[in-house]
PDB file of C-alpha atoms in Angstrom:
ATOM      1  CA  UNK A   1     -14.967   1.497  25.573  1.00 57.00           C
ATOM      2  CA  UNK A   2     -13.092  -1.574  24.203  1.00 69.00           C
ATOM      3  CA  UNK A   3     -13.504  -3.939  27.254  1.00 66.00           C
ATOM      4  CA  UNK A   4     -10.719  -6.075  25.996  1.00 69.00           C
ATOM      5  CA  UNK A   5      -8.402  -3.058  26.792  1.00 73.00           C
ATOM      6  CA  UNK A   6      -9.342  -3.123  30.418  1.00 72.00           C
ATOM      7  CA  UNK A   7      -6.543  -3.298  33.013  1.00 81.00           C
ATOM      8  CA  UNK A   8      -7.755  -6.602  34.291  1.00 77.00           C
ATOM      9  CA  UNK A   9      -7.286  -8.234  30.791  1.00 74.00           C
ATOM     10  CA  UNK A  10      -3.914  -6.626  30.331  1.00 75.00           C
ATOM     11  CA  UNK A  11      -2.841  -8.145  33.601  1.00 78.00           C
ATOM     12  CA  UNK A  12      -4.180 -11.491  32.697  1.00 69.00           C
ATOM     13  CA  UNK A  13      -4.009 -11.729  28.951  1.00 70.00           C
ATOM     14  CA  UNK A  14      -5.067 -14.782  26.938  1.00 79.00           C
ATOM     15  CA  UNK A  15      -2.080 -17.043  27.308  1.00 84.00           C
ATOM     16  CA  UNK A  16      -2.771 -19.735  24.636  1.00 87.00           C
ATOM     17  CA  UNK A  17      -4.877 -22.689  24.435  1.00 92.00           C
ATOM     18  CA  UNK A  18      -5.729 -26.006  26.249  1.00 92.00           C
ATOM     19  CA  UNK A  19      -7.054 -29.185  24.614  1.00 95.00           C
ATOM     20  CA  UNK A  20     -10.544 -30.235  25.544  1.00 96.00           C
ATOM     21  CA  UNK A  21     -12.995 -32.778  24.091  1.00 97.00           C
ATOM     22  CA  UNK A  22     -14.258 -30.138  21.852  1.00 97.00           C
ATOM     23  CA  UNK A  23     -10.961 -28.989  20.620  1.00 96.00           C
ATOM     24  CA  UNK A  24      -8.513 -26.189  21.502  1.00 96.00           C
ATOM     25  CA  UNK A  25     -10.018 -23.408  23.803  1.00 96.00           C
ATOM     26  CA  UNK A  26      -8.434 -20.149  24.915  1.00 94.00           C
ATOM     27  CA  UNK A  27      -7.124 -19.779  28.416  1.00 92.00           C
ATOM     28  CA  UNK A  28      -7.629 -17.969  30.805  1.00 91.00           C
ATOM     29  CA  UNK A  29     -11.511 -17.494  30.389  1.00 91.00           C
ATOM     30  CA  UNK A  30     -12.322 -13.847  29.676  1.00 90.00           C
ATOM     31  CA  UNK A  31     -15.724 -12.226  29.787  1.00 92.00           C
ATOM     32  CA  UNK A  32     -15.708  -8.891  28.136  1.00 91.00           C
ATOM     33  CA  UNK A  33     -19.335  -7.740  28.140  1.00 92.00           C
ATOM     34  CA  UNK A  34     -22.820  -8.862  29.153  1.00 94.00           C
ATOM     35  CA  UNK A  35     -24.871  -8.892  32.464  1.00 93.00           C
ATOM     36  CA  UNK A  36     -25.658 -11.191  35.400  1.00 93.00           C
ATOM     37  CA  UNK A  37     -28.038 -11.006  38.120  1.00 92.00           C
ATOM     38  CA  UNK A  38     -27.904 -12.463  41.523  1.00 94.00           C
ATOM     39  CA  UNK A  39     -30.727 -14.022  43.404  1.00 94.00           C
ATOM     40  CA  UNK A  40     -30.175 -14.514  47.151  1.00 95.00           C
ATOM     41  CA  UNK A  41     -32.191 -16.762  49.443  1.00 95.00           C
ATOM     42  CA  UNK A  42     -32.138 -19.760  51.764  1.00 96.00           C
ATOM     43  CA  UNK A  43     -32.848 -23.526  51.680  1.00 96.00           C
ATOM     44  CA  UNK A  44     -33.471 -26.319  54.056  1.00 97.00           C
ATOM     45  CA  UNK A  45     -30.367 -26.611  56.190  1.00 96.00           C
ATOM     46  CA  UNK A  46     -30.389 -30.484  56.439  1.00 96.00           C
ATOM     47  CA  UNK A  47     -31.168 -31.014  52.713  1.00 97.00           C
ATOM     48  CA  UNK A  48     -28.191 -28.747  51.745  1.00 97.00           C
ATOM     49  CA  UNK A  49     -25.932 -30.437  54.248  1.00 95.00           C
ATOM     50  CA  UNK A  50     -26.869 -33.682  52.604  1.00 96.00           C
ATOM     51  CA  UNK A  51     -26.170 -32.307  49.190  1.00 95.00           C
ATOM     52  CA  UNK A  52     -22.513 -31.740  50.229  1.00 95.00           C
ATOM     53  CA  UNK A  53     -21.907 -34.562  52.727  1.00 94.00           C
ATOM     54  CA  UNK A  54     -18.855 -35.647  50.814  1.00 93.00           C
ATOM     55  CA  UNK A  55     -17.229 -32.242  50.904  1.00 92.00           C
ATOM     56  CA  UNK A  56     -15.198 -31.121  53.912  1.00 93.00           C
ATOM     57  CA  UNK A  57     -17.473 -27.907  54.216  1.00 94.00           C
ATOM     58  CA  UNK A  58     -20.409 -26.746  56.434  1.00 94.00           C
ATOM     59  CA  UNK A  59     -23.156 -24.730  54.837  1.00 96.00           C
ATOM     60  CA  UNK A  60     -23.466 -21.200  56.383  1.00 95.00           C
ATOM     61  CA  UNK A  61     -26.579 -21.188  58.575  1.00 94.00           C
ATOM     62  CA  UNK A  62     -29.157 -18.417  59.362  1.00 95.00           C
ATOM     63  CA  UNK A  63     -30.537 -17.809  62.971  1.00 95.00           C
ATOM     64  CA  UNK A  64     -33.758 -19.431  61.831  1.00 95.00           C
ATOM     65  CA  UNK A  65     -31.882 -22.625  60.744  1.00 95.00           C
ATOM     66  CA  UNK A  66     -31.831 -22.225  57.048  1.00 96.00           C
ATOM     67  CA  UNK A  67     -28.870 -22.677  54.683  1.00 96.00           C
ATOM     68  CA  UNK A  68     -27.698 -19.599  52.531  1.00 96.00           C
ATOM     69  CA  UNK A  69     -27.991 -20.037  48.825  1.00 96.00           C
ATOM     70  CA  UNK A  70     -27.690 -18.017  45.584  1.00 96.00           C
ATOM     71  CA  UNK A  71     -28.653 -18.432  42.085  1.00 96.00           C
ATOM     72  CA  UNK A  72     -26.740 -16.592  39.372  1.00 96.00           C
ATOM     73  CA  UNK A  73     -28.136 -15.982  35.858  1.00 97.00           C
ATOM     74  CA  UNK A  74     -25.863 -14.612  33.280  1.00 97.00           C
ATOM     75  CA  UNK A  75     -25.926 -13.493  29.549  1.00 97.00           C
ATOM     76  CA  UNK A  76     -22.290 -13.057  28.544  1.00 97.00           C
ATOM     77  CA  UNK A  77     -22.642 -11.189  25.354  1.00 96.00           C
ATOM     78  CA  UNK A  78     -18.737 -11.102  24.511  1.00 93.00           C
ATOM     79  CA  UNK A  79     -16.308 -13.608  25.917  1.00 95.00           C
ATOM     80  CA  UNK A  80     -13.174 -15.523  24.805  1.00 94.00           C
ATOM     81  CA  UNK A  81     -15.418 -18.596  24.558  1.00 96.00           C
ATOM     82  CA  UNK A  82     -17.955 -16.696  22.554  1.00 96.00           C
ATOM     83  CA  UNK A  83     -21.383 -15.413  23.775  1.00 97.00           C
ATOM     84  CA  UNK A  84     -23.061 -17.739  26.132  1.00 98.00           C
ATOM     85  CA  UNK A  85     -25.599 -18.099  29.118  1.00 98.00           C
ATOM     86  CA  UNK A  86     -24.930 -19.467  32.510  1.00 97.00           C
ATOM     87  CA  UNK A  87     -27.083 -20.664  35.373  1.00 98.00           C
ATOM     88  CA  UNK A  88     -25.511 -21.336  38.637  1.00 97.00           C
ATOM     89  CA  UNK A  89     -26.663 -22.632  42.041  1.00 96.00           C
ATOM     90  CA  UNK A  90     -24.264 -21.799  44.839  1.00 96.00           C
ATOM     91  CA  UNK A  91     -24.026 -22.775  48.427  1.00 97.00           C
ATOM     92  CA  UNK A  92     -22.405 -20.547  50.907  1.00 96.00           C
ATOM     93  CA  UNK A  93     -19.953 -22.688  52.994  1.00 96.00           C
ATOM     94  CA  UNK A  94     -17.148 -22.538  55.380  1.00 94.00           C
ATOM     95  CA  UNK A  95     -14.530 -24.977  56.578  1.00 92.00           C
ATOM     96  CA  UNK A  96     -15.479 -24.488  60.272  1.00 88.00           C
ATOM     97  CA  UNK A  97     -18.790 -23.896  61.928  1.00 82.00           C
ATOM     98  CA  UNK A  98     -19.580 -20.218  62.230  1.00 77.00           C
ATOM     99  CA  UNK A  99     -21.926 -17.980  64.184  1.00 80.00           C
ATOM    100  CA  UNK A 100     -25.199 -17.963  62.211  1.00 88.00           C
ATOM    101  CA  UNK A 101     -26.179 -15.151  59.880  1.00 89.00           C
ATOM    102  CA  UNK A 102     -28.936 -12.994  61.118  1.00 88.00           C
ATOM    103  CA  UNK A 103     -32.292 -14.072  59.275  1.00 90.00           C
ATOM    104  CA  UNK A 104     -32.736 -11.375  56.681  1.00 89.00           C
ATOM    105  CA  UNK A 105     -33.745 -11.152  53.069  1.00 89.00           C
ATOM    106  CA  UNK A 106     -30.225  -9.809  52.245  1.00 90.00           C
ATOM    107  CA  UNK A 107     -28.113 -12.445  54.174  1.00 91.00           C
ATOM    108  CA  UNK A 108     -26.547 -13.753  50.927  1.00 93.00           C
ATOM    109  CA  UNK A 109     -25.110 -10.342  50.205  1.00 92.00           C
ATOM    110  CA  UNK A 110     -23.721 -10.389  53.746  1.00 91.00           C
ATOM    111  CA  UNK A 111     -22.245 -13.766  53.204  1.00 91.00           C
ATOM    112  CA  UNK A 112     -20.455 -12.358  50.057  1.00 90.00           C
ATOM    113  CA  UNK A 113     -18.506  -9.834  52.159  1.00 90.00           C
ATOM    114  CA  UNK A 114     -17.196 -12.389  54.753  1.00 89.00           C
ATOM    115  CA  UNK A 115     -13.735 -13.587  54.587  1.00 89.00           C
ATOM    116  CA  UNK A 116     -14.496 -16.929  56.393  1.00 89.00           C
ATOM    117  CA  UNK A 117     -17.238 -17.800  53.885  1.00 93.00           C
ATOM    118  CA  UNK A 118     -16.772 -19.279  50.280  1.00 94.00           C
ATOM    119  CA  UNK A 119     -19.306 -20.033  47.721  1.00 94.00           C
ATOM    120  CA  UNK A 120     -19.421 -23.754  46.472  1.00 95.00           C
ATOM    121  CA  UNK A 121     -20.776 -24.171  42.885  1.00 94.00           C
ATOM    122  CA  UNK A 122     -23.406 -26.980  43.269  1.00 93.00           C
ATOM    123  CA  UNK A 123     -25.278 -26.698  39.969  1.00 93.00           C
ATOM    124  CA  UNK A 124     -23.890 -25.289  36.634  1.00 97.00           C
ATOM    125  CA  UNK A 125     -25.496 -25.082  33.249  1.00 97.00           C
ATOM    126  CA  UNK A 126     -24.077 -23.352  30.116  1.00 97.00           C
ATOM    127  CA  UNK A 127     -25.647 -23.211  26.625  1.00 97.00           C
ATOM    128  CA  UNK A 128     -22.623 -23.915  24.667  1.00 97.00           C
ATOM    129  CA  UNK A 129     -20.632 -27.165  24.338  1.00 97.00           C
ATOM    130  CA  UNK A 130     -17.299 -25.205  24.540  1.00 97.00           C
ATOM    131  CA  UNK A 131     -18.205 -23.534  27.896  1.00 98.00           C
ATOM    132  CA  UNK A 132     -19.478 -26.841  29.385  1.00 97.00           C
ATOM    133  CA  UNK A 133     -16.208 -28.458  28.276  1.00 97.00           C
ATOM    134  CA  UNK A 134     -14.149 -25.681  29.640  1.00 97.00           C
ATOM    135  CA  UNK A 135     -16.024 -25.772  33.129  1.00 97.00           C
ATOM    136  CA  UNK A 136     -15.821 -29.512  33.287  1.00 96.00           C
ATOM    137  CA  UNK A 137     -12.321 -30.311  31.889  1.00 97.00           C
ATOM    138  CA  UNK A 138     -10.340 -27.221  32.935  1.00 96.00           C
ATOM    139  CA  UNK A 139     -12.080 -25.974  36.026  1.00 95.00           C
ATOM    140  CA  UNK A 140     -13.357 -29.322  37.352  1.00 94.00           C
ATOM    141  CA  UNK A 141     -16.895 -28.061  37.672  1.00 94.00           C
ATOM    142  CA  UNK A 142     -19.980 -30.292  37.043  1.00 92.00           C
ATOM    143  CA  UNK A 143     -21.290 -28.181  34.191  1.00 96.00           C
ATOM    144  CA  UNK A 144     -24.130 -29.486  32.115  1.00 96.00           C
ATOM    145  CA  UNK A 145     -25.553 -28.418  28.885  1.00 97.00           C
ATOM    146  CA  UNK A 146     -28.663 -26.401  28.624  1.00 96.00           C
ATOM    147  CA  UNK A 147     -31.189 -24.799  26.253  1.00 96.00           C
ATOM    148  CA  UNK A 148     -31.663 -21.224  27.396  1.00 97.00           C
ATOM    149  CA  UNK A 149     -33.163 -17.970  26.525  1.00 96.00           C
ATOM    150  CA  UNK A 150     -32.707 -14.557  28.387  1.00 96.00           C
ATOM    151  CA  UNK A 151     -34.490 -11.531  27.448  1.00 93.00           C
ATOM    152  CA  UNK A 152     -34.072  -7.976  28.956  1.00 89.00           C
ATOM    153  CA  UNK A 153     -36.389  -5.272  28.500  1.00 91.00           C
ATOM    154  CA  UNK A 154     -36.410  -2.099  30.578  1.00 91.00           C
ATOM    155  CA  UNK A 155     -36.498  -3.320  34.201  1.00 90.00           C
ATOM    156  CA  UNK A 156     -37.705  -6.790  33.469  1.00 92.00           C
ATOM    157  CA  UNK A 157     -35.591  -9.919  32.714  1.00 91.00           C
ATOM    158  CA  UNK A 158     -37.207 -13.122  31.483  1.00 95.00           C
ATOM    159  CA  UNK A 159     -35.210 -16.320  31.408  1.00 95.00           C
ATOM    160  CA  UNK A 160     -35.714 -20.057  30.805  1.00 96.00           C
ATOM    161  CA  UNK A 161     -33.186 -22.779  31.295  1.00 96.00           C
ATOM    162  CA  UNK A 162     -33.757 -26.309  30.249  1.00 94.00           C
ATOM    163  CA  UNK A 163     -31.418 -29.293  31.045  1.00 88.00           C
ATOM    164  CA  UNK A 164     -30.328 -30.658  27.750  1.00 87.00           C
ATOM    165  CA  UNK A 165     -30.219 -34.104  29.154  1.00 75.00           C
ATOM    166  CA  UNK A 166     -26.645 -34.752  28.705  1.00 59.00           C
ATOM    167  CA  UNK A 167     -23.440 -34.268  30.924  1.00 52.00           C
ATOM    168  CA  UNK A 168     -21.358 -33.627  27.761  1.00 45.00           C
TER     169      UNK A 168
END
């Protein structure tokens, strides 16, 4: 199947380009092929609350007092911004205090299904300057450059992300 022919890309085709610090980049951002995986978990509620103290948001809490978090690892093998990797740390948040989620290994999946819950991208790393520039300059995300390696074999995925030490 030619993924570029999918109905989604027909409804939202590439519309042109936007100027960034690395030059002209196509908009909107399309991902045609690749894979990602999702790691759900929890973190210390007060520490997470402190991380987002300047936001008008409240971390989603579990009944045992933890904040619901997720890590995304992606290997986009075909995209409008060329193949690239992504590592994202997400905090599940709401504008108002909610009833805590039941403490459960899959509570991040439950949070994904709730209409009153959003995901706040707190940490974002990409392995190409183009994607970092797109995320920083066009989407206002605090993306950082990484050196990364993702290998998939059978039921095993190995990945390494190292911060490249720059915010450009």
